[in-house]
Amino acid sequence: MNKYRISILALMLPALFWAGSIFAQGGEVTVVDHPALDAKSVNYVNGLRPLRQSAFLKLPVGSIKPQGWVRRYLELQRDGLTGHLGEISAWLDKENNAWLAAGGDHGWEEVPYWLKGYSDLAYILGDEAMLNETRTWIEAVFKGQKEDGSFGPVNMRNGKRELWAQMIMLTTLQSYYEYTGDERVIKLMTEYFRYQLSIPDDQFLEDYWENSRGGDNLYTVLWLYNRTGEKFLLDLAKKVHHNTANWCQDTNLPNWHNVNIAECFREPATFYMLTGNEDHLRATYNNQQLIRRTFGQVPGGMFGGDENCRLGYIDPRQGVETCGMVEQMASDEILLRFTGDTYWADNCEDVAFNTYPAAVMPDFKALRYITSPNMVLSDSKNHAPGIQNAGPFLSMNPFSSRCCQHNHAQGWPYYAEHLVMATPDNGVGIALYAACEAKVKVADEKEITLTETTNYPFSDAIDFTVTMKGKASFPMYLRIPSWTHDAEVSINGRRADVETVSGKYVCINRTWKNGDKVSLRLPMSLSMRRWAVNKNSVSVDYGPLTLSLKIKERYVTRDSKETAIGDSHWQKTADASKWPTTEIYPDSPWNYALYLGADGKTLDLDMVVRQWPADNFPFTLDSVPIEFRAKARRVPSWKIDNYGLCGILPDENAPKGDKLEEVTLVPMGAARLRISAFPTTKE
């Protein structure tokens, strides 16, 4: 055991800006805010004027082969719900599907929602069966384009054609083009966007979903412009922005639907890539903070919006849709590329490590519609109005909701695609850390293989090995997360004499050769956060991991057809017995206040390090490789309430039990029942 003693006063301090450099082993090591934005890559697609250059350039899907726990997660997706959804979901039934047959009656939104994650999973894993399935749907998209340039299902709303589903499919086609280079994608998009430009403004992006989510359309318009330079696309980009809901308000949002917020708050920053207007970029940052000032006073990187944010519903028992989690991660990844700001990598990891893993079953065969930071029951009952929607939205069900059921697929594939990126100055950037192997073109058009070895975020050690022919000079950028201090960088076993800064990048610019090694150590320590608006509760962090109370979980299997919501539809040949609902009940007490010592400020924790799981999957109570022992007292008045939910946090002065008990804290992502925001006691 390792002993930790932390003070609640020792909160994360903002890092002062520092920049400096040293020469080490024939190169220069500097601390920078982001990669150079005034450079132009000779290997990858740049920002074509007047568009701004992105700080990071995404590698084509398939260039990165994840290893370790990320690869295991992708394999679980393939073998679980993502890989088999086409066999069980009626919305993906090929017979009379709207994406396969003119006049088809189903699959409008669900097919592209699922396919954009499924296809990327196929590209990353190189799974031939999945690649063949992907081709079936993609070929139908090409075949279904009309003479006027439109494509896909015709979904009429109030006499106007709704275009939301097409936005999702356009994103799917971007990945397909990256993987195949099929020029039919460019042709289809060009003709389709000419069609969009011809639509009168009073008929364009008028319906609720498309109006909120026009930023997705804008993103693909700019993607295409960077590849073709067609000037009409700039006019269309302005048209899309002006007809999309206003995400540039100072103190309000167009609507308070949690998925819309997670997906659409980035729209002004996307438009900023065209205008260069700092007000647009600031609007996205403001949106991110606006929602969190009231509804995001909870750990885990998200906010309470089940399904819409509601005044008065701010306790950490309020959750977020699985859709919202994966859309937030995607937004963070895009904004990281646009700006290079390490904030977006920090937030992406917060969601990916702490919130998202607990939203799915360990075998990835069922998911939850709503997952909360404080959640002590996961059953199939109706918990409205404690949560907004009326229905069985807390159990693990393969048909928890038709949106999340299909849209969840993008989460880990998109994350894996951003583990390594190119930089405009013909270098390589790593802002999200996980074991992987990536092929990257660098200066002089040389291709290197970068191998990353780590068990991060459960370890602070990250090692890189460069494999290449000959030599090449290029920069390598390594993110220093905001939560760490005194990070260390070593090159070929020799520590670089550089003062790292939290929230910045270390840039190693040198002449690289085959076998060069870089080691990064990100010291992890315990810290606490106070959530003043939520009864002054406390959450405990260990590096990027937030800790939850370890609650003994009792799993009960139910028939999915009996416990699903009304719009869940099985294919006729699906065997529902292979895809059960799982309810999770607590078999140990959960209503604890953490003991902060007699001064009310100090928490003693013992750390227990366990063996790395043999199956490479660290997100279960049995396999998680680290735990902490803490002291706590029961709060008798804190119970499951009349809605069947974890009761709201008790008042600070609520009576506590006489007995000081030992409890165990585990990383939040491994706890499918969890208390992550704690009341406290000093007596």
mmCIF file of N, CA, C and O in Angstrom, residues 461-550:
data_model
loop_
_atom_site.group_PDB
_atom_site.id
_atom_site.type_symbol
_atom_site.label_atom_id
_atom_site.label_comp_id
_atom_site.label_asym_id
_atom_site.label_seq_id
_atom_site.Cartn_x
_atom_site.Cartn_y
_atom_site.Cartn_z
ATOM 1 N N ALA A 461 3.499 6.129 -16.693
ATOM 2 C CA ALA A 461 4.629 5.941 -17.603
ATOM 3 C C ALA A 461 4.141 5.707 -19.031
ATOM 4 O O ALA A 461 3.298 4.838 -19.274
ATOM 5 N N ILE A 462 4.678 6.471 -19.974
ATOM 6 C CA ILE A 462 4.313 6.356 -21.387
ATOM 7 C C ILE A 462 5.608 6.344 -22.198
ATOM 8 O O ILE A 462 6.434 7.262 -22.075
ATOM 9 N N ASP A 463 5.801 5.327 -23.005
ATOM 10 C CA ASP A 463 7.033 5.174 -23.779
ATOM 11 C C ASP A 463 6.727 5.142 -25.266
ATOM 12 O O ASP A 463 5.748 4.523 -25.705
ATOM 13 N N PHE A 464 7.590 5.793 -26.041
ATOM 14 C CA PHE A 464 7.459 5.850 -27.494
ATOM 15 C C PHE A 464 8.731 5.328 -28.145
ATOM 16 O O PHE A 464 9.841 5.630 -27.684
ATOM 17 N N THR A 465 8.569 4.579 -29.230
ATOM 18 C CA THR A 465 9.707 4.112 -30.025
ATOM 19 C C THR A 465 9.465 4.492 -31.481
ATOM 20 O O THR A 465 8.364 4.273 -32.013
ATOM 21 N N VAL A 466 10.484 5.058 -32.109
ATOM 22 C CA VAL A 466 10.414 5.465 -33.506
ATOM 23 C C VAL A 466 11.081 4.403 -34.367
ATOM 24 O O VAL A 466 12.236 4.029 -34.126
ATOM 25 N N THR A 467 10.363 3.910 -35.363
ATOM 26 C CA THR A 467 10.916 2.972 -36.332
ATOM 27 C C THR A 467 10.884 3.640 -37.699
ATOM 28 O O THR A 467 9.825 4.119 -38.127
ATOM 29 N N MET A 468 12.043 3.672 -38.383
ATOM 30 C CA MET A 468 12.113 4.362 -39.670
ATOM 31 C C MET A 468 13.358 3.930 -40.427
ATOM 32 O O MET A 468 14.276 3.325 -39.855
ATOM 33 N N LYS A 469 13.380 4.255 -41.699
ATOM 34 C CA LYS A 469 14.570 4.048 -42.513
ATOM 35 C C LYS A 469 15.327 5.367 -42.602
ATOM 36 O O LYS A 469 14.727 6.408 -42.883
ATOM 37 N N GLY A 470 16.615 5.325 -42.381
ATOM 38 C CA GLY A 470 17.414 6.541 -42.460
ATOM 39 C C GLY A 470 17.133 7.481 -41.309
ATOM 40 O O GLY A 470 16.803 7.061 -40.195
ATOM 41 N N LYS A 471 17.227 8.778 -41.606
ATOM 42 C CA LYS A 471 17.006 9.806 -40.595
ATOM 43 C C LYS A 471 16.076 10.879 -41.147
ATOM 44 O O LYS A 471 15.930 11.038 -42.358
ATOM 45 N N ALA A 472 15.481 11.636 -40.244
ATOM 46 C CA ALA A 472 14.652 12.773 -40.648
ATOM 47 C C ALA A 472 14.535 13.729 -39.467
ATOM 48 O O ALA A 472 14.503 13.311 -38.306
ATOM 49 N N SER A 473 14.465 15.005 -39.777
ATOM 50 C CA SER A 473 14.305 16.029 -38.745
ATOM 51 C C SER A 473 12.848 16.478 -38.718
ATOM 52 O O SER A 473 12.312 16.908 -39.744
ATOM 53 N N PHE A 474 12.233 16.364 -37.565
ATOM 54 C CA PHE A 474 10.843 16.790 -37.417
ATOM 55 C C PHE A 474 10.536 16.966 -35.930
ATOM 56 O O PHE A 474 11.227 16.423 -35.067
ATOM 57 N N PRO A 475 9.482 17.717 -35.612
ATOM 58 C CA PRO A 475 9.090 17.901 -34.212
ATOM 59 C C PRO A 475 8.120 16.826 -33.736
ATOM 60 O O PRO A 475 7.311 16.312 -34.510
ATOM 61 N N MET A 476 8.203 16.503 -32.454
ATOM 62 C CA MET A 476 7.231 15.638 -31.787
ATOM 63 C C MET A 476 6.651 16.421 -30.613
ATOM 64 O O MET A 476 7.386 16.936 -29.775
ATOM 65 N N TYR A 477 5.314 16.519 -30.581
ATOM 66 C CA TYR A 477 4.625 17.280 -29.543
ATOM 67 C C TYR A 477 3.957 16.309 -28.560
ATOM 68 O O TYR A 477 3.226 15.404 -28.979
ATOM 69 N N LEU A 478 4.193 16.525 -27.273
ATOM 70 C CA LEU A 478 3.611 15.697 -26.225
ATOM 71 C C LEU A 478 2.830 16.581 -25.265
ATOM 72 O O LEU A 478 3.380 17.531 -24.694
ATOM 73 N N ARG A 479 1.552 16.277 -25.085
ATOM 74 C CA ARG A 479 0.714 17.065 -24.181
ATOM 75 C C ARG A 479 1.082 16.815 -22.721
ATOM 76 O O ARG A 479 1.269 15.666 -22.301
ATOM 77 N N ILE A 480 1.133 17.889 -21.961
ATOM 78 C CA ILE A 480 1.279 17.810 -20.511
ATOM 79 C C ILE A 480 -0.083 18.155 -19.913
ATOM 80 O O ILE A 480 -0.510 19.309 -19.972
ATOM 81 N N PRO A 481 -0.807 17.188 -19.368
ATOM 82 C CA PRO A 481 -2.167 17.452 -18.878
ATOM 83 C C PRO A 481 -2.189 18.505 -17.775
ATOM 84 O O PRO A 481 -1.187 18.718 -17.068
ATOM 85 N N SER A 482 -3.333 19.131 -17.600
ATOM 86 C CA SER A 482 -3.464 20.198 -16.609
ATOM 87 C C SER A 482 -3.375 19.669 -15.185
ATOM 88 O O SER A 482 -3.055 20.419 -14.261
ATOM 89 N N TRP A 483 -3.664 18.379 -14.978
ATOM 90 C CA TRP A 483 -3.715 17.828 -13.624
ATOM 91 C C TRP A 483 -2.359 17.382 -13.097
ATOM 92 O O TRP A 483 -2.233 17.022 -11.921
ATOM 93 N N THR A 484 -1.323 17.349 -13.941
ATOM 94 C CA THR A 484 -0.025 16.839 -13.500
ATOM 95 C C THR A 484 0.942 17.976 -13.248
ATOM 96 O O THR A 484 0.792 19.077 -13.784
ATOM 97 N N HIS A 485 1.963 17.702 -12.445
ATOM 98 C CA HIS A 485 3.025 18.669 -12.169
ATOM 99 C C HIS A 485 4.361 17.939 -12.204
ATOM 100 O O HIS A 485 4.459 16.757 -11.869
ATOM 101 N N ASP A 486 5.391 18.659 -12.643
ATOM 102 C CA ASP A 486 6.754 18.111 -12.704
ATOM 103 C C ASP A 486 6.843 16.901 -13.621
ATOM 104 O O ASP A 486 7.527 15.908 -13.314
ATOM 105 N N ALA A 487 6.156 16.962 -14.754
ATOM 106 C CA ALA A 487 6.266 15.894 -15.746
ATOM 107 C C ALA A 487 7.707 15.802 -16.246
ATOM 108 O O ALA A 487 8.418 16.814 -16.342
ATOM 109 N N GLU A 488 8.135 14.592 -16.576
ATOM 110 C CA GLU A 488 9.506 14.358 -17.010
ATOM 111 C C GLU A 488 9.521 13.772 -18.420
ATOM 112 O O GLU A 488 8.705 12.914 -18.752
ATOM 113 N N VAL A 489 10.469 14.239 -19.224
ATOM 114 C CA VAL A 489 10.662 13.728 -20.576
ATOM 115 C C VAL A 489 12.097 13.249 -20.704
ATOM 116 O O VAL A 489 13.034 13.967 -20.331
ATOM 117 N N SER A 490 12.265 12.040 -21.222
ATOM 118 C CA SER A 490 13.602 11.500 -21.464
ATOM 119 C C SER A 490 13.722 11.080 -22.914
ATOM 120 O O SER A 490 12.752 10.581 -23.506
ATOM 121 N N ILE A 491 14.928 11.295 -23.472
ATOM 122 C CA ILE A 491 15.204 10.915 -24.858
ATOM 123 C C ILE A 491 16.353 9.935 -24.848
ATOM 124 O O ILE A 491 17.456 10.253 -24.372
ATOM 125 N N ASN A 492 16.082 8.724 -25.329
ATOM 126 C CA ASN A 492 17.084 7.657 -25.340
ATOM 127 C C ASN A 492 17.735 7.472 -23.972
ATOM 128 O O ASN A 492 18.948 7.320 -23.839
ATOM 129 N N GLY A 493 16.887 7.494 -22.935
ATOM 130 C CA GLY A 493 17.348 7.232 -21.583
ATOM 131 C C GLY A 493 17.915 8.415 -20.844
ATOM 132 O O GLY A 493 18.236 8.310 -19.654
ATOM 133 N N ARG A 494 18.024 9.555 -21.487
ATOM 134 C CA ARG A 494 18.599 10.747 -20.853
ATOM 135 C C ARG A 494 17.498 11.781 -20.640
ATOM 136 O O ARG A 494 16.815 12.180 -21.586
ATOM 137 N N ARG A 495 17.339 12.217 -19.394
ATOM 138 C CA ARG A 495 16.277 13.159 -19.077
ATOM 139 C C ARG A 495 16.544 14.519 -19.713
ATOM 140 O O ARG A 495 17.654 15.060 -19.615
ATOM 141 N N ALA A 496 15.541 15.052 -20.368
ATOM 142 C CA ALA A 496 15.652 16.387 -20.967
ATOM 143 C C ALA A 496 15.580 17.439 -19.866
ATOM 144 O O ALA A 496 14.705 17.399 -19.002
ATOM 145 N N ASP A 497 16.472 18.371 -19.917
ATOM 146 C CA ASP A 497 16.543 19.428 -18.905
ATOM 147 C C ASP A 497 15.591 20.551 -19.296
ATOM 148 O O ASP A 497 15.996 21.636 -19.704
ATOM 149 N N VAL A 498 14.290 20.257 -19.167
ATOM 150 C CA VAL A 498 13.283 21.234 -19.535
ATOM 151 C C VAL A 498 12.238 21.302 -18.438
ATOM 152 O O VAL A 498 11.859 20.278 -17.860
ATOM 153 N N GLU A 499 11.779 22.476 -18.110
ATOM 154 C CA GLU A 499 10.770 22.678 -17.079
ATOM 155 C C GLU A 499 9.389 22.580 -17.730
ATOM 156 O O GLU A 499 8.906 23.525 -18.350
ATOM 157 N N THR A 500 8.772 21.427 -17.591
ATOM 158 C CA THR A 500 7.464 21.222 -18.210
ATOM 159 C C THR A 500 6.415 22.084 -17.523
ATOM 160 O O THR A 500 6.550 22.461 -16.364
ATOM 161 N N VAL A 501 5.336 22.374 -18.263
ATOM 162 C CA VAL A 501 4.263 23.217 -17.754
ATOM 163 C C VAL A 501 2.933 22.522 -17.996
ATOM 164 O O VAL A 501 2.627 22.107 -19.120
ATOM 165 N N SER A 502 2.147 22.409 -16.946
ATOM 166 C CA SER A 502 0.821 21.792 -17.069
ATOM 167 C C SER A 502 -0.024 22.574 -18.070
ATOM 168 O O SER A 502 -0.032 23.807 -18.065
ATOM 169 N N GLY A 503 -0.740 21.852 -18.919
ATOM 170 C CA GLY A 503 -1.606 22.495 -19.894
ATOM 171 C C GLY A 503 -0.883 22.980 -21.137
ATOM 172 O O GLY A 503 -1.483 23.696 -21.953
ATOM 173 N N LYS A 504 0.377 22.608 -21.311
ATOM 174 C CA LYS A 504 1.158 22.979 -22.497
ATOM 175 C C LYS A 504 1.641 21.708 -23.200
ATOM 176 O O LYS A 504 1.271 20.589 -22.835
ATOM 177 N N TYR A 505 2.468 21.884 -24.198
ATOM 178 C CA TYR A 505 3.104 20.777 -24.902
ATOM 179 C C TYR A 505 4.614 20.871 -24.751
ATOM 180 O O TYR A 505 5.183 21.967 -24.753
ATOM 181 N N VAL A 506 5.250 19.731 -24.626
ATOM 182 C CA VAL A 506 6.689 19.653 -24.823
ATOM 183 C C VAL A 506 6.911 19.321 -26.290
ATOM 184 O O VAL A 506 6.334 18.360 -26.807
ATOM 185 N N CYS A 507 7.729 20.119 -26.947
ATOM 186 C CA CYS A 507 8.050 19.893 -28.362
ATOM 187 C C CYS A 507 9.507 19.461 -28.456
ATOM 188 O O CYS A 507 10.415 20.205 -28.068
ATOM 189 N N ILE A 508 9.724 18.257 -28.971
ATOM 190 C CA ILE A 508 11.075 17.729 -29.175
ATOM 191 C C ILE A 508 11.371 17.831 -30.667
ATOM 192 O O ILE A 508 10.816 17.089 -31.477
ATOM 193 N N ASN A 509 12.228 18.774 -31.044
ATOM 194 C CA ASN A 509 12.565 18.996 -32.456
ATOM 195 C C ASN A 509 14.004 18.560 -32.661
ATOM 196 O O ASN A 509 14.942 19.217 -32.201
ATOM 197 N N ARG A 510 14.185 17.455 -33.356
ATOM 198 C CA ARG A 510 15.523 16.885 -33.493
ATOM 199 C C ARG A 510 15.597 16.042 -34.757
ATOM 200 O O ARG A 510 14.582 15.803 -35.425
ATOM 201 N N THR A 511 16.772 15.570 -35.056
ATOM 202 C CA THR A 511 16.964 14.612 -36.133
ATOM 203 C C THR A 511 16.789 13.220 -35.548
ATOM 204 O O THR A 511 17.540 12.803 -34.663
ATOM 205 N N TRP A 512 15.776 12.536 -36.036
ATOM 206 C CA TRP A 512 15.400 11.237 -35.495
ATOM 207 C C TRP A 512 15.998 10.113 -36.340
ATOM 208 O O TRP A 512 16.172 10.243 -37.554
ATOM 209 N N LYS A 513 16.265 8.985 -35.679
ATOM 210 C CA LYS A 513 16.779 7.804 -36.371
ATOM 211 C C LYS A 513 16.053 6.568 -35.864
ATOM 212 O O LYS A 513 15.343 6.618 -34.842
ATOM 213 N N ASN A 514 16.223 5.475 -36.548
ATOM 214 C CA ASN A 514 15.555 4.237 -36.184
ATOM 215 C C ASN A 514 15.921 3.820 -34.757
ATOM 216 O O ASN A 514 17.093 3.822 -34.375
ATOM 217 N N GLY A 515 14.903 3.473 -33.975
ATOM 218 C CA GLY A 515 15.135 2.993 -32.619
ATOM 219 C C GLY A 515 15.149 4.063 -31.554
ATOM 220 O O GLY A 515 15.271 3.744 -30.366
ATOM 221 N N ASP A 516 15.020 5.332 -31.932
ATOM 222 C CA ASP A 516 14.974 6.392 -30.925
ATOM 223 C C ASP A 516 13.794 6.169 -29.991
ATOM 224 O O ASP A 516 12.702 5.768 -30.416
ATOM 225 N N LYS A 517 14.033 6.476 -28.718
ATOM 226 C CA LYS A 517 13.006 6.270 -27.702
ATOM 227 C C LYS A 517 12.768 7.549 -26.919
ATOM 228 O O LYS A 517 13.713 8.274 -26.590
ATOM 229 N N VAL A 518 11.507 7.796 -26.622
ATOM 230 C CA VAL A 518 11.105 8.913 -25.775
ATOM 231 C C VAL A 518 10.256 8.348 -24.646
ATOM 232 O O VAL A 518 9.358 7.532 -24.878
ATOM 233 N N SER A 519 10.563 8.765 -23.434
ATOM 234 C CA SER A 519 9.779 8.353 -22.273
ATOM 235 C C SER A 519 9.158 9.583 -21.632
ATOM 236 O O SER A 519 9.833 10.599 -21.441
ATOM 237 N N LEU A 520 7.896 9.481 -21.324
ATOM 238 C CA LEU A 520 7.157 10.570 -20.683
ATOM 239 C C LEU A 520 6.595 10.032 -19.376
ATOM 240 O O LEU A 520 5.974 8.972 -19.341
ATOM 241 N N ARG A 521 6.833 10.781 -18.309
ATOM 242 C CA ARG A 521 6.249 10.414 -17.023
ATOM 243 C C ARG A 521 5.352 11.541 -16.562
ATOM 244 O O ARG A 521 5.778 12.700 -16.476
ATOM 245 N N LEU A 522 4.103 11.198 -16.296
ATOM 246 C CA LEU A 522 3.101 12.164 -15.856
ATOM 247 C C LEU A 522 2.716 11.828 -14.416
ATOM 248 O O LEU A 522 1.829 10.999 -14.184
ATOM 249 N N PRO A 523 3.396 12.422 -13.441
ATOM 250 C CA PRO A 523 3.122 12.072 -12.041
ATOM 251 C C PRO A 523 1.654 12.258 -11.694
ATOM 252 O O PRO A 523 1.048 13.293 -11.992
ATOM 253 N N MET A 524 1.088 11.242 -11.084
ATOM 254 C CA MET A 524 -0.317 11.282 -10.667
ATOM 255 C C MET A 524 -0.379 11.422 -9.156
ATOM 256 O O MET A 524 0.331 10.720 -8.434
ATOM 257 N N SER A 525 -1.201 12.329 -8.688
ATOM 258 C CA SER A 525 -1.391 12.519 -7.258
ATOM 259 C C SER A 525 -2.873 12.679 -6.980
ATOM 260 O O SER A 525 -3.680 12.867 -7.891
ATOM 261 N N LEU A 526 -3.218 12.594 -5.730
ATOM 262 C CA LEU A 526 -4.608 12.744 -5.331
ATOM 263 C C LEU A 526 -4.945 14.209 -5.119
ATOM 264 O O LEU A 526 -4.144 14.986 -4.604
ATOM 265 N N SER A 527 -6.135 14.576 -5.530
ATOM 266 C CA SER A 527 -6.625 15.936 -5.314
ATOM 267 C C SER A 527 -8.127 15.864 -5.084
ATOM 268 O O SER A 527 -8.758 14.833 -5.328
ATOM 269 N N MET A 528 -8.686 16.951 -4.587
ATOM 270 C CA MET A 528 -10.123 16.995 -4.329
ATOM 271 C C MET A 528 -10.733 18.233 -4.962
ATOM 272 O O MET A 528 -10.080 19.270 -5.089
ATOM 273 N N ARG A 529 -11.987 18.091 -5.344
ATOM 274 C CA ARG A 529 -12.759 19.223 -5.847
ATOM 275 C C ARG A 529 -14.011 19.395 -4.992
ATOM 276 O O ARG A 529 -14.666 18.419 -4.634
ATOM 277 N N ARG A 530 -14.327 20.646 -4.674
ATOM 278 C CA ARG A 530 -15.555 20.977 -3.957
ATOM 279 C C ARG A 530 -16.606 21.435 -4.968
ATOM 280 O O ARG A 530 -16.326 22.237 -5.851
ATOM 281 N N TRP A 531 -17.822 20.933 -4.823
ATOM 282 C CA TRP A 531 -18.942 21.329 -5.667
ATOM 283 C C TRP A 531 -19.902 22.145 -4.802
ATOM 284 O O TRP A 531 -20.855 21.622 -4.209
ATOM 285 N N ALA A 532 -19.617 23.450 -4.719
ATOM 286 C CA ALA A 532 -20.309 24.310 -3.759
ATOM 287 C C ALA A 532 -21.817 24.324 -3.975
ATOM 288 O O ALA A 532 -22.588 24.320 -3.011
ATOM 289 N N VAL A 533 -22.274 24.341 -5.234
ATOM 290 C CA VAL A 533 -23.716 24.439 -5.479
ATOM 291 C C VAL A 533 -24.430 23.121 -5.209
ATOM 292 O O VAL A 533 -25.655 23.092 -5.145
ATOM 293 N N ASN A 534 -23.669 22.045 -5.074
ATOM 294 C CA ASN A 534 -24.262 20.744 -4.752
ATOM 295 C C ASN A 534 -23.870 20.329 -3.340
ATOM 296 O O ASN A 534 -23.131 19.372 -3.121
ATOM 297 N N LYS A 535 -24.362 21.123 -2.374
ATOM 298 C CA LYS A 535 -24.230 20.833 -0.950
ATOM 299 C C LYS A 535 -22.771 20.748 -0.503
ATOM 300 O O LYS A 535 -22.433 20.043 0.446
ATOM 301 N N ASN A 536 -21.883 21.445 -1.203
ATOM 302 C CA ASN A 536 -20.459 21.457 -0.850
ATOM 303 C C ASN A 536 -19.864 20.049 -0.855
ATOM 304 O O ASN A 536 -18.967 19.726 -0.073
ATOM 305 N N SER A 537 -20.371 19.214 -1.754
ATOM 306 C CA SER A 537 -19.883 17.841 -1.863
ATOM 307 C C SER A 537 -18.470 17.824 -2.436
ATOM 308 O O SER A 537 -17.963 18.821 -2.948
ATOM 309 N N VAL A 538 -17.850 16.663 -2.351
ATOM 310 C CA VAL A 538 -16.447 16.507 -2.726
ATOM 311 C C VAL A 538 -16.306 15.348 -3.696
ATOM 312 O O VAL A 538 -16.965 14.311 -3.552
ATOM 313 N N SER A 539 -15.450 15.502 -4.701
ATOM 314 C CA SER A 539 -15.015 14.369 -5.514
ATOM 315 C C SER A 539 -13.501 14.254 -5.402
ATOM 316 O O SER A 539 -12.800 15.249 -5.193
ATOM 317 N N VAL A 540 -13.016 13.039 -5.511
ATOM 318 C CA VAL A 540 -11.598 12.740 -5.339
ATOM 319 C C VAL A 540 -11.033 12.273 -6.670
ATOM 320 O O VAL A 540 -11.615 11.408 -7.334
ATOM 321 N N ASP A 541 -9.912 12.844 -7.071
ATOM 322 C CA ASP A 541 -9.262 12.495 -8.338
ATOM 323 C C ASP A 541 -7.878 11.928 -8.087
ATOM 324 O O ASP A 541 -7.151 12.380 -7.185
ATOM 325 N N TYR A 542 -7.503 10.966 -8.897
ATOM 326 C CA TYR A 542 -6.132 10.459 -8.935
ATOM 327 C C TYR A 542 -5.650 10.619 -10.371
ATOM 328 O O TYR A 542 -6.023 9.848 -11.252
ATOM 329 N N GLY A 543 -4.871 11.666 -10.613
ATOM 330 C CA GLY A 543 -4.515 11.998 -11.983
ATOM 331 C C GLY A 543 -5.771 12.271 -12.782
ATOM 332 O O GLY A 543 -6.634 13.052 -12.363
ATOM 333 N N PRO A 544 -5.959 11.626 -13.940
ATOM 334 C CA PRO A 544 -7.155 11.864 -14.764
ATOM 335 C C PRO A 544 -8.350 11.033 -14.334
ATOM 336 O O PRO A 544 -9.419 11.149 -14.928
ATOM 337 N N LEU A 545 -8.173 10.192 -13.321
ATOM 338 C CA LEU A 545 -9.238 9.295 -12.885
ATOM 339 C C LEU A 545 -9.971 9.878 -11.693
ATOM 340 O O LEU A 545 -9.352 10.248 -10.691
ATOM 341 N N THR A 546 -11.285 9.955 -11.779
ATOM 342 C CA THR A 546 -12.105 10.303 -10.626
ATOM 343 C C THR A 546 -12.496 9.009 -9.917
ATOM 344 O O THR A 546 -12.713 7.977 -10.559
ATOM 345 N N LEU A 547 -12.573 9.058 -8.608
ATOM 346 C CA LEU A 547 -12.835 7.865 -7.815
ATOM 347 C C LEU A 547 -14.286 7.824 -7.356
ATOM 348 O O LEU A 547 -14.887 8.857 -7.061
ATOM 349 N N SER A 548 -14.820 6.615 -7.298
ATOM 350 C CA SER A 548 -16.181 6.376 -6.830
ATOM 351 C C SER A 548 -16.159 5.373 -5.695
ATOM 352 O O SER A 548 -15.228 4.565 -5.567
ATOM 353 N N LEU A 549 -17.211 5.399 -4.897
ATOM 354 C CA LEU A 549 -17.384 4.377 -3.875
ATOM 355 C C LEU A 549 -17.555 3.019 -4.544
ATOM 356 O O LEU A 549 -18.311 2.873 -5.503
ATOM 357 N N LYS A 550 -16.865 2.031 -4.023
ATOM 358 C CA LYS A 550 -17.036 0.668 -4.525
ATOM 359 C C LYS A 550 -18.275 0.067 -3.885
ATOM 360 O O LYS A 550 -18.309 -0.183 -2.676
#
